[in-house]
XYZ file of C-alpha atoms in Angstrom:
728
model
C 5.619 10.310 103.689
C 6.413 10.750 107.383
C 9.074 8.080 107.826
C 12.571 9.556 107.589
C 16.051 8.135 107.982
C 19.215 10.060 108.788
C 22.775 8.884 109.341
C 25.030 10.860 111.689
C 28.737 10.757 112.394
C 29.249 10.665 116.190
C 32.939 10.537 117.205
C 31.994 10.053 120.881
C 31.007 6.421 120.260
C 33.676 4.284 121.906
C 32.172 1.417 123.904
C 29.295 -1.027 124.302
C 27.315 1.340 126.536
C 27.414 3.978 123.811
C 25.996 1.464 121.363
C 23.262 0.403 123.789
C 22.182 3.972 124.509
C 22.078 5.021 120.855
C 20.254 1.873 119.758
C 17.568 2.493 122.386
C 16.677 6.068 121.472
C 13.119 4.863 120.929
C 12.771 4.467 124.696
C 13.386 8.191 125.093
C 11.017 9.227 122.296
C 8.508 6.782 120.743
C 8.579 8.748 117.466
C 12.030 7.243 116.881
C 11.149 3.866 115.403
C 14.659 2.489 115.114
C 18.347 3.281 115.413
C 21.396 1.300 114.395
C 25.049 1.943 115.275
C 28.011 1.226 113.017
C 30.645 1.022 115.741
C 33.687 0.852 113.482
C 32.671 3.941 111.505
C 31.258 5.833 114.511
C 27.928 6.301 112.736
C 24.304 5.890 113.815
C 21.348 5.572 111.447
C 18.087 6.825 112.953
C 14.622 6.106 111.570
C 11.930 8.452 112.874
C 8.373 9.645 112.300
C 8.518 13.321 111.341
C 4.951 13.864 112.567
C 6.154 13.141 116.099
C 9.722 14.454 116.108
C 11.722 16.708 113.824
C 15.252 16.178 112.581
C 16.406 19.018 114.811
C 14.792 17.389 117.856
C 16.485 14.083 117.032
C 19.872 15.816 117.058
C 19.003 17.675 120.270
C 17.976 14.407 121.920
C 21.275 12.751 121.029
C 23.188 15.806 122.206
C 21.315 15.755 125.523
C 22.675 12.292 126.331
C 26.228 13.220 125.338
C 26.310 12.157 121.688
C 26.118 15.334 119.670
C 26.470 14.505 115.962
C 29.291 16.146 114.070
C 27.572 17.749 111.110
C 29.687 19.173 108.298
C 27.610 19.186 105.157
C 30.362 20.835 103.150
C 32.989 18.230 103.974
C 33.511 14.597 103.154
C 33.914 11.982 105.869
C 37.702 12.045 105.843
C 37.719 15.758 106.611
C 35.288 15.189 109.474
C 37.514 12.502 110.961
C 40.561 14.752 110.593
C 38.798 17.550 112.448
C 37.862 15.165 115.243
C 41.501 14.087 115.570
C 42.571 17.747 115.730
C 40.256 18.258 118.691
C 41.782 15.247 120.444
C 45.293 16.546 119.734
C 44.360 19.918 121.250
C 43.042 18.283 124.413
C 46.139 16.113 124.661
C 48.310 19.186 124.172
C 46.569 21.131 126.947
C 46.738 18.167 129.331
C 50.389 17.449 128.467
C 51.403 21.100 128.866
C 49.660 21.308 132.233
C 51.096 17.967 133.376
C 54.663 18.999 132.590
C 54.436 22.399 134.230
C 52.509 21.249 137.310
C 55.154 18.563 137.725
C 57.837 21.317 137.696
C 55.890 23.336 140.270
C 55.549 20.258 142.474
C 59.213 19.196 142.375
C 60.511 21.831 144.884
C 57.984 20.604 147.434
C 59.020 16.991 146.895
C 62.738 17.763 147.371
C 62.395 20.363 150.141
C 59.476 19.794 152.551
C 60.480 23.042 154.336
C 60.089 25.157 151.239
C 59.130 28.721 152.051
C 55.354 29.025 152.363
C 55.111 31.895 149.872
C 56.628 29.763 147.153
C 54.326 26.886 148.056
C 51.253 29.109 147.804
C 52.327 30.612 144.479
C 53.151 27.201 143.018
C 49.858 25.883 144.353
C 47.831 28.650 142.696
C 49.703 28.164 139.425
C 49.039 24.418 139.580
C 45.308 24.980 140.124
C 45.238 27.512 137.285
C 46.797 24.914 134.968
C 44.590 22.070 136.252
C 41.305 23.882 135.619
C 41.603 23.791 131.780
C 42.457 20.107 132.067
C 39.292 19.514 134.096
C 36.911 21.630 132.012
C 38.431 21.151 128.547
C 40.661 18.099 128.253
C 38.392 15.807 130.263
C 35.082 17.251 129.074
C 34.255 14.291 126.804
C 34.316 11.891 129.742
C 32.418 14.234 132.079
C 29.728 15.186 129.563
C 29.135 11.602 128.570
C 28.869 10.467 132.186
C 26.531 13.312 133.178
C 24.305 12.778 130.158
C 23.760 9.077 130.802
C 23.249 9.630 134.532
C 20.469 12.092 133.656
C 18.884 9.313 131.648
C 19.346 6.948 134.630
C 21.834 4.819 132.734
C 25.471 3.831 133.185
C 28.206 3.779 130.585
C 31.944 3.225 130.711
C 32.648 6.922 131.213
C 30.854 7.035 134.582
C 33.600 5.319 136.635
C 36.303 7.160 134.669
C 34.642 10.517 135.409
C 34.227 9.641 139.076
C 37.934 8.841 139.206
C 38.842 12.148 137.525
C 36.687 14.213 139.891
C 37.822 12.280 142.968
C 41.486 12.826 142.144
C 40.952 16.539 141.367
C 39.068 17.172 144.612
C 41.635 15.143 146.547
C 44.394 17.217 145.002
C 42.710 20.443 146.052
C 42.177 19.066 149.524
C 45.816 18.176 150.126
C 47.251 21.289 148.434
C 48.565 24.204 150.466
C 46.864 26.627 148.115
C 43.931 27.130 150.405
C 45.920 26.951 153.645
C 45.135 23.359 154.601
C 48.767 22.672 155.383
C 48.767 19.009 154.279
C 51.866 19.292 152.119
C 52.386 19.325 148.356
C 49.375 18.977 146.107
C 48.604 16.060 143.773
C 47.468 18.111 140.820
C 50.442 16.698 138.940
C 48.871 13.253 139.370
C 45.492 14.611 138.253
C 46.813 16.276 135.093
C 48.958 13.215 134.408
C 45.899 10.980 134.765
C 43.922 12.919 132.169
C 46.956 13.157 129.887
C 47.526 9.400 129.924
C 43.827 8.702 129.496
C 43.866 10.843 126.350
C 47.046 9.151 125.142
C 45.294 5.829 125.590
C 42.303 7.126 123.646
C 44.601 8.355 120.885
C 46.504 5.050 120.756
C 43.190 3.217 120.646
C 42.063 5.331 117.695
C 45.477 4.940 116.075
C 45.247 1.171 116.405
C 41.700 1.272 115.084
C 42.773 3.283 112.042
C 45.699 0.949 111.375
C 43.401 -2.053 111.581
C 40.603 -0.218 109.799
C 38.114 -2.392 107.996
C 37.570 -0.360 104.829
C 34.111 -1.722 104.280
C 31.674 0.333 102.294
C 28.911 -0.659 99.926
C 31.455 -1.647 97.269
C 32.834 -4.263 99.661
C 29.458 -5.572 100.732
C 28.014 -5.621 97.224
C 30.211 -7.173 94.532
C 27.810 -5.610 92.039
C 28.228 -5.225 88.343
C 25.869 -3.450 86.012
C 25.318 -3.308 82.276
C 26.385 0.102 80.984
C 25.663 1.193 77.425
C 28.307 3.360 75.789
C 28.188 4.184 72.071
C 25.647 1.435 71.557
C 27.856 -1.268 73.121
C 26.861 -3.122 76.301
C 29.587 -3.675 78.879
C 29.498 -5.122 82.364
C 31.111 -2.651 84.769
C 31.426 -2.296 88.529
C 28.692 -0.244 90.144
C 31.308 1.855 91.905
C 32.475 3.148 88.513
C 29.072 4.557 87.561
C 28.830 8.301 87.214
C 26.091 10.831 86.648
C 24.872 10.651 83.051
C 25.812 7.001 82.479
C 23.254 4.974 80.554
C 22.511 1.594 82.125
C 20.413 -1.451 81.241
C 18.582 -3.406 83.937
C 16.881 -6.746 83.333
C 14.088 -8.474 85.160
C 14.787 -8.953 88.906
C 17.880 -6.729 88.895
C 18.249 -3.962 91.469
C 18.511 -0.298 90.556
C 21.945 0.718 91.937
C 21.564 4.497 91.790
C 18.815 7.080 91.505
C 18.150 7.442 87.775
C 15.824 8.799 85.098
C 13.896 6.243 83.027
C 14.430 6.526 79.275
C 12.466 3.397 78.295
C 8.772 3.933 77.575
C 7.692 2.315 80.840
C 8.628 -0.300 83.405
C 7.376 -1.937 86.572
C 9.441 -1.554 89.749
C 9.132 -3.566 92.935
C 10.054 -1.332 95.883
C 9.327 -3.972 98.531
C 13.048 -4.077 99.318
C 12.819 -0.405 100.308
C 9.248 0.184 101.508
C 7.882 -3.267 102.263
C 5.041 -2.644 99.770
C 4.753 -5.665 97.487
C 2.617 -4.021 94.761
C 4.863 -3.025 91.809
C 4.941 0.656 90.829
C 4.634 1.611 87.165
C 7.030 4.278 85.936
C 6.857 6.198 82.670
C 9.582 7.636 80.480
C 11.252 10.657 82.070
C 10.289 9.766 85.642
C 12.818 9.341 88.438
C 13.405 5.811 89.714
C 15.109 5.351 93.041
C 17.913 3.045 94.068
C 16.854 -0.161 95.779
C 13.919 -0.894 93.472
C 13.834 -4.134 91.521
C 12.880 -4.312 87.846
C 9.820 -6.494 87.208
C 9.163 -7.709 83.673
C 10.649 -5.954 80.675
C 14.234 -4.757 80.755
C 14.587 -1.017 81.184
C 17.153 1.587 80.244
C 17.832 4.608 82.403
C 20.336 7.397 82.950
C 22.067 7.760 86.319
C 21.093 11.028 88.006
C 22.846 10.650 91.341
C 26.093 9.038 92.443
C 25.836 5.516 93.826
C 27.410 6.594 97.105
C 24.534 9.033 97.670
C 21.777 6.587 96.801
C 19.577 4.792 99.270
C 21.004 1.442 98.217
C 24.207 2.108 100.133
C 22.243 1.842 103.402
C 19.861 -0.969 102.535
C 22.171 -3.863 103.334
C 22.168 -3.004 107.056
C 18.607 -1.714 107.200
C 16.836 -2.936 110.316
C 13.895 -4.016 108.169
C 15.937 -7.042 107.149
C 17.231 -7.972 110.567
C 16.481 -11.500 111.690
C 15.007 -12.128 115.116
C 18.484 -13.233 116.180
C 20.201 -10.138 114.768
C 21.747 -9.084 118.075
C 24.340 -11.799 118.638
C 24.526 -13.813 121.838
C 27.994 -12.382 122.349
C 26.531 -8.859 122.333
C 23.922 -9.829 124.915
C 26.676 -11.238 127.125
C 28.838 -8.116 126.878
C 25.835 -5.824 127.387
C 24.968 -7.488 130.678
C 28.592 -7.980 131.732
C 29.508 -4.360 130.978
C 26.696 -2.964 133.124
C 27.337 -5.271 136.082
C 31.077 -4.770 135.705
C 30.713 -1.007 136.135
C 28.443 -1.399 139.165
C 30.718 -4.053 140.668
C 33.860 -1.939 140.261
C 32.181 1.031 141.959
C 31.121 -1.186 144.881
C 34.678 -2.566 145.208
C 36.054 0.997 145.222
C 33.643 2.088 147.973
C 34.215 -0.992 150.150
C 38.016 -0.816 149.781
C 38.119 2.904 150.594
C 35.920 2.367 153.684
C 38.289 -0.388 154.783
C 41.306 1.934 154.557
C 39.579 5.037 155.934
C 40.278 4.278 159.631
C 43.916 3.623 158.778
C 44.607 6.576 156.494
C 42.255 8.950 154.724
C 44.911 9.572 152.061
C 45.224 5.826 151.389
C 41.437 5.482 151.279
C 41.135 8.179 148.620
C 44.096 6.764 146.720
C 42.565 3.266 146.718
C 39.163 4.612 145.670
C 40.546 6.499 142.668
C 42.993 3.760 141.684
C 40.271 1.088 141.615
C 37.993 3.228 139.443
C 40.776 4.035 137.009
C 42.557 0.690 136.652
C 39.368 -1.303 135.962
C 38.801 -1.459 132.212
C 35.409 -2.676 130.967
C 36.290 -1.200 127.566
C 38.467 -4.238 126.833
C 35.417 -6.430 127.366
C 33.424 -4.333 124.921
C 36.051 -4.131 122.180
C 36.917 -7.808 121.756
C 33.803 -8.815 119.817
C 33.703 -5.863 117.358
C 37.361 -6.174 116.420
C 37.369 -9.978 116.157
C 34.205 -10.174 114.080
C 35.202 -7.138 112.033
C 38.552 -8.699 111.175
C 36.824 -11.961 110.251
C 34.551 -10.024 107.880
C 37.637 -8.456 106.329
C 39.178 -11.907 105.779
C 35.953 -13.230 104.265
C 35.725 -10.230 101.942
C 39.247 -10.904 100.666
C 38.089 -14.425 99.833
C 34.943 -13.485 97.927
C 32.453 -13.857 100.799
C 30.570 -10.651 101.656
C 28.653 -10.633 104.937
C 25.769 -8.384 105.865
C 27.165 -7.516 109.306
C 29.295 -9.020 112.110
C 26.280 -10.832 113.583
C 26.407 -13.229 110.616
C 29.861 -14.437 111.693
C 28.453 -15.621 115.004
C 25.462 -17.322 113.396
C 27.836 -19.079 110.989
C 29.745 -20.453 113.977
C 26.593 -22.282 115.147
C 25.678 -23.855 111.784
C 25.195 -27.642 111.931
C 23.142 -28.124 108.762
C 23.808 -26.920 105.212
C 21.177 -27.031 102.466
C 22.342 -26.612 98.860
C 20.410 -25.559 95.800
C 21.583 -27.363 92.648
C 21.527 -25.145 89.567
C 24.012 -22.299 89.873
C 25.229 -23.566 93.241
C 26.670 -27.079 93.028
C 26.506 -27.012 89.253
C 27.908 -24.309 87.002
C 24.856 -22.381 85.875
C 26.692 -20.584 83.075
C 29.064 -23.370 82.041
C 26.583 -25.670 80.298
C 26.424 -27.263 76.887
C 23.221 -26.435 75.025
C 21.433 -28.739 72.585
C 18.290 -27.885 70.615
C 15.658 -30.637 70.269
C 12.566 -29.770 68.308
C 10.297 -30.679 65.458
C 11.061 -27.320 63.876
C 14.409 -25.722 63.360
C 13.357 -22.878 65.596
C 15.496 -20.489 63.589
C 12.594 -18.134 62.874
C 11.979 -17.864 66.615
C 15.578 -17.257 67.722
C 15.280 -13.477 67.833
C 12.151 -13.683 69.944
C 13.501 -16.296 72.343
C 16.791 -14.404 72.670
C 14.906 -11.269 73.681
C 12.703 -13.240 76.091
C 15.596 -14.963 77.855
C 17.568 -11.703 78.092
C 14.875 -10.258 80.389
C 15.622 -12.767 83.147
C 18.500 -13.024 85.600
C 18.109 -16.782 86.157
C 21.302 -18.739 85.319
C 19.542 -20.853 82.677
C 18.048 -17.792 81.007
C 21.406 -16.018 80.963
C 23.090 -19.081 79.464
C 20.471 -19.463 76.745
C 20.534 -15.750 75.983
C 24.274 -15.869 75.373
C 23.952 -19.102 73.383
C 21.347 -17.618 71.043
C 22.803 -14.144 70.777
C 25.467 -15.115 68.229
C 22.846 -16.285 65.725
C 20.155 -13.736 66.536
C 19.799 -10.612 64.434
C 19.207 -8.458 67.483
C 17.138 -8.023 70.616
C 13.530 -6.912 70.351
C 11.257 -5.162 72.835
C 9.376 -7.603 75.067
C 5.914 -6.569 76.215
C 3.710 -8.087 78.929
C 6.707 -9.949 80.335
C 6.016 -12.331 83.224
C 8.467 -14.524 85.128
C 7.265 -17.177 87.556
C 10.158 -18.277 89.802
C 10.769 -21.989 89.422
C 8.448 -22.305 86.421
C 9.290 -20.104 83.454
C 8.770 -16.892 81.461
C 6.385 -15.475 78.923
C 6.021 -12.293 76.919
C 4.864 -10.769 73.649
C 7.359 -9.740 70.983
C 5.732 -8.002 68.078
C 2.619 -10.053 67.376
C 3.992 -13.351 68.686
C 3.363 -14.605 72.225
C 6.316 -16.593 73.546
C 6.429 -18.905 76.544
C 9.444 -20.823 77.857
C 10.204 -22.888 80.908
C 9.103 -26.231 82.307
C 6.707 -28.510 80.441
C 4.108 -27.886 83.155
C 4.492 -24.131 82.677
C 3.824 -24.441 78.953
C 0.783 -26.633 79.572
C -0.458 -24.097 82.118
C -0.237 -21.381 79.465
C -2.103 -23.326 76.804
C 0.869 -24.868 74.971
C 0.535 -28.625 74.578
C 3.977 -30.252 74.854
C 4.555 -33.062 72.370
C 4.751 -36.478 74.053
C 7.918 -37.213 72.116
C 9.694 -34.413 73.926
C 8.221 -34.671 77.414
C 10.442 -37.592 78.436
C 13.195 -37.107 80.999
C 16.601 -36.036 79.793
C 20.051 -36.083 81.362
C 20.321 -32.376 81.985
C 18.007 -29.405 82.405
C 15.339 -28.878 79.764
C 13.787 -25.527 78.863
C 10.680 -25.947 76.717
C 9.563 -23.245 74.300
C 6.324 -22.346 72.583
C 5.089 -19.600 70.285
C 1.433 -18.619 69.745
C 0.166 -21.691 71.607
C 2.317 -24.017 69.501
C 5.107 -26.139 70.934
C 8.315 -25.573 68.969
C 10.915 -27.581 70.903
C 13.239 -27.520 73.846
C 16.772 -26.623 74.842
C 18.618 -29.272 76.804
C 21.347 -27.865 79.016
C 23.796 -30.263 80.510
C 25.338 -28.956 83.711
C 28.906 -29.203 84.814
C 29.791 -29.456 88.495
C 31.656 -26.428 89.809
C 35.398 -26.780 89.939
C 36.914 -27.569 93.308
C 33.745 -28.837 94.969
C 34.719 -32.507 95.047
C 36.180 -32.330 98.543
C 33.812 -29.745 99.994
C 31.010 -32.036 101.109
C 33.576 -34.505 102.448
C 35.133 -31.829 104.681
C 31.723 -30.610 105.864
C 30.673 -34.166 106.622
C 33.836 -34.648 108.687
C 32.856 -31.540 110.679
C 29.559 -33.320 111.511
C 27.465 -30.907 109.462
C 24.284 -32.321 107.926
C 24.132 -31.953 104.130
C 21.019 -31.821 101.967
C 20.033 -30.817 98.449
C 16.871 -28.933 97.444
C 16.327 -28.371 93.739
C 13.461 -27.040 91.706
C 14.662 -29.023 88.681
C 13.815 -32.541 87.605
C 15.746 -35.424 89.111
C 17.399 -36.359 85.815
C 20.796 -35.289 87.212
C 20.393 -37.159 90.479
C 22.923 -39.811 89.483
C 25.497 -37.143 88.573
C 25.053 -35.327 91.889
C 25.050 -38.484 94.008
C 28.225 -39.718 92.287
C 30.146 -36.466 92.777
C 28.729 -35.715 96.233
C 28.066 -39.016 98.031
C 27.732 -37.200 101.382
C 24.451 -35.661 100.172
C 22.323 -38.472 101.539
C 19.118 -36.418 101.288
C 18.200 -34.980 97.884
C 14.827 -33.492 96.995
C 13.789 -32.420 93.497
C 10.738 -30.676 92.013
C 10.861 -28.274 94.969
C 8.948 -25.021 94.587
C 10.157 -21.883 96.419
C 7.436 -22.518 99.018
C 8.551 -26.139 99.442
C 12.113 -24.976 100.113
C 10.992 -22.453 102.704
C 8.793 -25.035 104.444
C 11.689 -27.516 104.490
C 13.981 -24.974 106.181
C 11.306 -24.239 108.800
C 10.854 -27.940 109.481
C 14.594 -28.453 110.063
C 14.727 -25.423 112.367
C 11.834 -26.785 114.407
C 13.999 -29.851 114.993
C 16.594 -27.598 116.584
C 18.997 -27.379 113.651
C 20.948 -24.234 112.788
C 20.482 -24.126 109.018
C 22.532 -22.431 106.303
C 20.803 -22.203 102.930
C 22.975 -21.726 99.839
C 21.188 -20.800 96.622
C 21.262 -18.580 93.567
C 19.258 -15.871 95.308
C 16.167 -15.870 93.072
C 14.047 -19.008 93.400
C 15.543 -19.521 96.852
C 14.739 -16.058 98.217
C 12.206 -17.304 100.783
C 14.461 -20.115 101.995
C 17.439 -17.754 102.193
C 15.431 -15.340 104.317
C 14.068 -18.071 106.604
C 17.372 -19.845 107.232
C 19.685 -18.931 110.080
C 22.270 -17.919 107.484
C 21.195 -17.347 103.892
C 24.055 -17.290 101.399
C 23.424 -16.220 97.806
C 25.802 -17.545 95.155
C 26.615 -15.257 92.274
C 28.645 -15.550 89.092
C 27.231 -12.269 87.805
C 26.736 -10.222 90.965
C 24.204 -7.775 89.513
C 21.398 -10.289 89.900
C 21.681 -11.138 93.581
C 18.739 -11.306 95.984
C 18.641 -8.909 98.936
C 16.901 -11.479 101.132
C 20.144 -13.032 102.319
C 22.871 -12.609 104.887
C 25.875 -13.191 102.662
C 26.942 -13.162 99.037
C 29.634 -15.560 97.858
C 31.370 -15.582 94.510
C 30.642 -18.796 92.648
C 34.249 -19.931 92.418
C 34.718 -19.499 96.200
C 32.029 -21.934 97.420
C 34.705 -24.624 97.667
C 36.086 -22.762 100.718
C 32.817 -22.985 102.657
C 34.252 -25.411 105.210
C 37.107 -22.958 105.877
C 34.665 -20.081 106.269
C 32.633 -22.001 108.848
C 35.789 -23.134 110.644
C 37.108 -19.574 110.923
C 33.722 -18.427 112.276
C 33.894 -21.019 115.052
C 37.515 -20.156 115.841
C 36.659 -16.435 115.964
C 34.113 -17.082 118.704
C 36.703 -19.061 120.677
C 39.080 -16.121 120.274
C 36.491 -13.734 121.711
C 36.013 -15.907 124.785
C 39.797 -16.116 125.169
C 39.995 -12.312 125.093
C 37.282 -12.202 127.767
C 39.517 -14.387 129.924
C 42.515 -12.113 129.331
C 40.437 -9.058 130.236
C 39.191 -10.772 133.382
C 42.724 -11.767 134.460
C 43.950 -8.222 133.857
C 41.151 -6.657 135.893
C 41.465 -9.097 138.774
C 45.222 -8.517 138.928
C 44.906 -4.742 138.702
C 42.140 -4.554 141.298
C 44.112 -6.792 143.659
C 46.991 -4.297 143.711
C 44.679 -1.272 143.715
C 42.652 -2.291 146.797
C 45.925 -2.802 148.678
C 46.949 0.751 147.929
C 49.922 -0.395 145.876
C 48.910 1.421 142.670
C 48.927 5.168 142.230
C 46.175 6.744 140.080
C 48.852 7.736 137.575
C 50.032 4.131 137.079
C 46.392 3.052 136.855
C 45.805 5.616 134.110
C 48.650 4.095 132.105
C 47.450 0.508 132.596
C 43.806 1.119 131.685
C 44.272 2.101 127.995
C 47.099 -0.424 127.708
C 44.644 -3.238 128.405
C 42.305 -2.028 125.654
C 45.137 -1.850 123.135
C 46.288 -5.331 124.184
C 42.818 -6.768 123.558
C 42.535 -5.042 120.170
C 45.916 -6.325 119.005
C 45.272 -9.813 120.409
C 41.885 -10.265 118.739
C 42.898 -8.751 115.411
C 46.269 -10.482 115.115
C 44.742 -13.713 116.392
C 42.030 -13.666 113.723
C 44.574 -13.082 110.954
C 46.738 -15.886 112.329
C 43.765 -18.266 112.373
C 42.857 -17.247 108.830
C 46.362 -18.108 107.667
C 46.273 -21.426 109.483
C 43.074 -22.288 107.633
C 44.464 -21.328 104.236
C 42.336 -18.220 103.726
C 45.366 -15.928 103.678
C 48.756 -16.658 102.178
C 51.817 -16.647 104.430
C 53.736 -14.798 101.732
């Protein structure tokens, strides 16, 4: 009852230091239990205990460190972003107006050193009058941010920029004739020009960001479909198309996509995905059910009461509750440390260089000090990883691979072991031939078995449900439904108790399987019983997914270990070994616990493991692995305990996905080198007094834009080289 979560739009977020500060709000107030920044969307999600801090106090705390949220409850996000751009345009306009006019006032002094003193004083006062709005309005974002973090005894990228702005302004006042110092023409034109070019750089950076925008919302992350009922007809539709009042049908293990009202008599909902509580909650007809819950047991019908975009599900994918221990990438740790030491190092260089020049010329000393602080650009260091990994996510999304967040790209780059599930992963779960083998025709049980199988999201259940539906007279209500992952299902339909699954599952539930039908078969077998009597089995013969023949060969060439874990019998071992000879380790009869234990054992040997499964029986293994990838042919039934979702017909590109991940990391390190070369070159000229603050102000944003274009264009180029994007 006391745990709350709020998401704020904060346009001031622009660098790694901003991210670090906002993701460590808990250090400032322990009632804030977590905070997560979405850098590309300039948003921060804060989780807090309302008994210790109120929503108002959370906002006040963020404002006190220079990150006041922009709150416009009556506007959509696009309007908010437009308003933020208008504010930037206004500041640019003020700085540009002042720069142009101060430059005009300064020109007479440049051309005529003997200009009459009265004119010099008047022009000086006018220049100061124009410079003050630039200092207190146009540059306020930099100054506020720097002051706020200094109060918190931290350093961000705005600290050296603000020091440079103040140093140049005070220097300009010092050398101006306005106050009778007699040192010649002022340098307020350089000061106003500095701020103007800094704002231009900020605008160009935002412009580049918008052009390269990664339009990733929940519809990109979740390739979800849902069963909608209209005029008595069931249709599979995209979740994004759901509206208030739509009637939807959810089967066992499917997630509720939007807040809804239950119209079935009752249902059980597992909210562990949302709350962490594993005990299912029973809901009655007419009660509200919230997005993010998972249906347990009988299928349920409900009416959507709130838009999907306003439901809690839209935030679950990046919820910190599902972060792995390694969620903060190594590359982030490197840039965090480098950014802090970079800022301190640049300040030390500026002080030492200015002290060196002070005995020679005080003007040169001040010029060197300000130039060093301005030309150094740690922002380029901070931007390379977000834009590279963000572009890679965009490429993956275009190819049917949906990642949880950019950290997954880095973990993919370190993968040296891939573990496959069989059914629904290497084999086509829905593309199987079905054969009935039984002592009875089973026709009188078709309606019941159809209804039972329709409650489950497992690939075999879905295939059998579709196979039986043509001959069944209609679906019936299933009561007391139970599904045991890796074993089978059971439920009561009318007065008949049905059970289906493995032979062991039937025996466990009191159904003795006939010896004639317990022998191994070439294919998967689903045994069925009714009222403690064995009635027969369905034999499903799998087909290997199209395009997978060369996949394991390519992965093997990349020196990636390949293994198979399957909960099925080993009757298809010969088929798998023939089609995938590189799978030299294959294990069958694996329970979900066995799979999880196997992943742990490989990790203890130092392997970086990717688990690829159908997202249901493999949920534990997917969660334990370094990268868990759920395969889906019908996206509505995916498991949340994974890092990525891949469309079934795109698994064949796995080797290209892993290759692009590795290349993306190389690109980031290359951009680090470019940033380092730029800064060393710029600082070399600055400490010699060969760069004016104005030229430094132009070069600083230019380096950031260069890094953004290099990383983004480089990632797209690599994607094309690897065949993930067409050259056309």
